[in-house]
Short mmCIF file of C-alpha atoms in Angstrom, two decimals:
data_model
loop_
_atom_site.label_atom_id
_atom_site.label_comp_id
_atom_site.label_asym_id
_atom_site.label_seq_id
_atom_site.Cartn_x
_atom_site.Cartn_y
_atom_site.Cartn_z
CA UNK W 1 42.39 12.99 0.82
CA UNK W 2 38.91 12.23 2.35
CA UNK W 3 36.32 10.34 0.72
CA UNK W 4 33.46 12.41 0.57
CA UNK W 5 30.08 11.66 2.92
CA UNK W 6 27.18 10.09 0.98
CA UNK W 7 24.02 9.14 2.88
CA UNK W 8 21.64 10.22 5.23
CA UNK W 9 22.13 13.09 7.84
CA UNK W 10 19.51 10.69 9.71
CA UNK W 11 17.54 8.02 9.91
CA UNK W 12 14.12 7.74 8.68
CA UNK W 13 11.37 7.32 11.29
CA UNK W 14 10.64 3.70 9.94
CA UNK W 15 7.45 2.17 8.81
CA UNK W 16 5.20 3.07 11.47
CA UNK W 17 6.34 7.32 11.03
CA UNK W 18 5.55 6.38 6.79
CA UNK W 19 1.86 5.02 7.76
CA UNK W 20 1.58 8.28 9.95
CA UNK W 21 2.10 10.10 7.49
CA UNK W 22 -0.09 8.31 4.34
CA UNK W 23 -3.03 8.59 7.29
CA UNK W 24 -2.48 12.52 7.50
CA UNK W 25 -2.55 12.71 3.57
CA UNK W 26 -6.09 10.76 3.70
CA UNK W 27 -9.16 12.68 2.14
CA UNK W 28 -12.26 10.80 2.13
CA UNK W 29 -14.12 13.39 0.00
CA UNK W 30 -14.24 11.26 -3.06
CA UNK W 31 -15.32 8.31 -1.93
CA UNK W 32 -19.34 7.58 -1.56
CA UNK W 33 -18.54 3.82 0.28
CA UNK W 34 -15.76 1.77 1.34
CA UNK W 35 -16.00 -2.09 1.23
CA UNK W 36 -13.71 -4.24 2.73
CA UNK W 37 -13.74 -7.99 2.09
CA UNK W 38 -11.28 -10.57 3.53
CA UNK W 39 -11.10 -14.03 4.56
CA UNK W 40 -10.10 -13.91 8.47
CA UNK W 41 -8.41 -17.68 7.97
CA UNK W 42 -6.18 -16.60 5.16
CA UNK W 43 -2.42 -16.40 5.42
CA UNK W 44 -2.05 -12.75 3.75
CA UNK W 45 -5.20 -10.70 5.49
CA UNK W 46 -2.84 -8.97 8.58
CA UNK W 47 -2.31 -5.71 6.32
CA UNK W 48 -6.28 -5.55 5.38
CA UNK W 49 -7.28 -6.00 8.72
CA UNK W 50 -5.11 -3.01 9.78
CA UNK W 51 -6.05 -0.58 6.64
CA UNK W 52 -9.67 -1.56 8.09
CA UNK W 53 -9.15 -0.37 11.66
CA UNK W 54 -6.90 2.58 10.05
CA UNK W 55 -9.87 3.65 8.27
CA UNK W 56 -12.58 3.60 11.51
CA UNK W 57 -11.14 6.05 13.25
CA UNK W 58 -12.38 9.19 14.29
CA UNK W 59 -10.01 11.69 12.16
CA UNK W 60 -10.16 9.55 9.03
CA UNK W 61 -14.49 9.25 8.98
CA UNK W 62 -14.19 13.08 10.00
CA UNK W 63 -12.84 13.91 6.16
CA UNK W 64 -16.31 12.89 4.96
CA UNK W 65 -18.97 11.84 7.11
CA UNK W 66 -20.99 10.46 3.95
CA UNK W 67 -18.75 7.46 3.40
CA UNK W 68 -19.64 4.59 4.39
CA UNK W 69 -17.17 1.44 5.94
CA UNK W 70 -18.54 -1.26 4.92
CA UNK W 71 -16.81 -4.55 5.90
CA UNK W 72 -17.31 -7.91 4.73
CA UNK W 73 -15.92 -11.08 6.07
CA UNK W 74 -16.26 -14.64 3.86
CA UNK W 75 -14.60 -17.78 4.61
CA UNK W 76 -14.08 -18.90 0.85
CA UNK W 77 -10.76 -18.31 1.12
CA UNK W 78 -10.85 -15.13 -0.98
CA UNK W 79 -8.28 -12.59 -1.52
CA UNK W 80 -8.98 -9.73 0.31
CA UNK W 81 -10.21 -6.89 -1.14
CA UNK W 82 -10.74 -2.96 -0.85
CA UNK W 83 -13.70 -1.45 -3.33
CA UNK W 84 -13.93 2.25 -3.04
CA UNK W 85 -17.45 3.50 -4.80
CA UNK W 86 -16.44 7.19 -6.15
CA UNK W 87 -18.76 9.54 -5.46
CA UNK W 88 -21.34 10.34 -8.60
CA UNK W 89 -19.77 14.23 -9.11
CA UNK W 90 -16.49 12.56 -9.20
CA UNK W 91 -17.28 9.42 -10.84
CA UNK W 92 -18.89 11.74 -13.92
CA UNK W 93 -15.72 13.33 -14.35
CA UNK W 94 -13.09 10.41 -13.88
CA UNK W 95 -15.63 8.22 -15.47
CA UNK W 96 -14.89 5.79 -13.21
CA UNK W 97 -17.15 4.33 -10.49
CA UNK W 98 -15.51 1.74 -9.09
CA UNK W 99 -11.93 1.42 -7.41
CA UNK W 100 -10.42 -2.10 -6.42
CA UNK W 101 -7.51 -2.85 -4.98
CA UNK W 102 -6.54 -6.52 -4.91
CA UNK W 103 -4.36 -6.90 -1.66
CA UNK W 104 -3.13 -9.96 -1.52
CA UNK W 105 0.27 -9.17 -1.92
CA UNK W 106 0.09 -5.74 -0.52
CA UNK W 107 1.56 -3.83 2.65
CA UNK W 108 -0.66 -1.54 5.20
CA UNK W 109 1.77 1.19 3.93
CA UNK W 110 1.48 0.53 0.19
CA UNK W 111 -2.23 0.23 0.43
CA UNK W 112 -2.26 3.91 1.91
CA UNK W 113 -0.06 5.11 -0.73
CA UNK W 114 -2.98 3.68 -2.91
CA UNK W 115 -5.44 5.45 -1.42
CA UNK W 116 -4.01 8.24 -1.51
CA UNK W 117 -2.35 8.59 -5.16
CA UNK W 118 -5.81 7.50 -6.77
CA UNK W 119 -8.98 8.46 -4.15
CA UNK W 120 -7.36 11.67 -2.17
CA UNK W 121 -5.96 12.82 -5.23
CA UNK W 122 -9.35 12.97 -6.59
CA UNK W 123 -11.09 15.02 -3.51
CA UNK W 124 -12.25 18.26 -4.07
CA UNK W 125 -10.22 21.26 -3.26
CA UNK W 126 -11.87 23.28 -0.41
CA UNK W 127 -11.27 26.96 -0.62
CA UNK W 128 -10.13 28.82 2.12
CA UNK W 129 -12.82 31.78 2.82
CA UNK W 130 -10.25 34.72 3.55
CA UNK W 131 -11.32 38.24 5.94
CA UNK W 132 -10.38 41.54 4.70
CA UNK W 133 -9.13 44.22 7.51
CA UNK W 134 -11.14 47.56 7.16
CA UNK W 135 -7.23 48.63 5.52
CA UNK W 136 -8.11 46.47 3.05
CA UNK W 137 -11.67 47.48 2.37
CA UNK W 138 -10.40 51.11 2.20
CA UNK W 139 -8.05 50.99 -0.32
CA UNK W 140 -10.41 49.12 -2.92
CA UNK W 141 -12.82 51.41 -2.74
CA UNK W 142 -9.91 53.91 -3.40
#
């Protein structure tokens, strides 16, 4: 009698494949601004400090060229934070203007997550313009 398999076929990709794949999910089109604020000197700002350079590249700015990265650096021993200013047609409709997330405690990957579940989730859907063939064309007029 064998004991039947339970597990994995294979491994996962790790942490690094997870934040790869939060940064594909990333749509910027509900967010007006981005503020970043973090004490360099603190103990827990390693995580911030890599959302922040996450968010500045190319790819990321690309899914809306209106929001702004706004970064702000205090020495008052702070706990860093990420403010995310909604945009007003999506801020009318959530009724919500303001985001914070409060990432003390938090991981690059669970800060994505974040960003994702409550700003991308938010974007606007863009519809895909689709072409007819003449075949198609034909038979509605039909």
């Amino acid at each position: 009698m064998s004991i039947p398999y339970s597990g994995t076929f294979k491994r996962s990709g790790g942490v690094v494949s997870a934040i790869g794949k939060q940064l594909k999910a990333v749509n910027l089109k509900a967010a007006k601004r981005i503020t970043v604020k973090f004490d360099p000197f603190a103990d827990n700002v390693t995580h911030t400090r890599n959302f922040l350079h996450y968010m500045s590249a190319k790819k990321i700015a690309l899914t809306n060229t209106n929001c702004a990265l706004k970064t702000e650096v205090v020495c008052d021993r702070s706990e860093p934070t990420i403010e995310i200013t909604l945009a007003p047609s999506i801020a009318e409709t959530e009724k919500i203007a303001k985001v914070t997330f409060k990432c003390g405690n938090l991981t690059c990957l669970e800060i994505l997550q974040l960003l994702n579940k409550h700003i991308s989730s938010k974007a606007p859907v863009d519809q895909i313009a689709t072409t007819q063939t003449k075949l198609e064309k034909k038979s509605k007029k039909k």
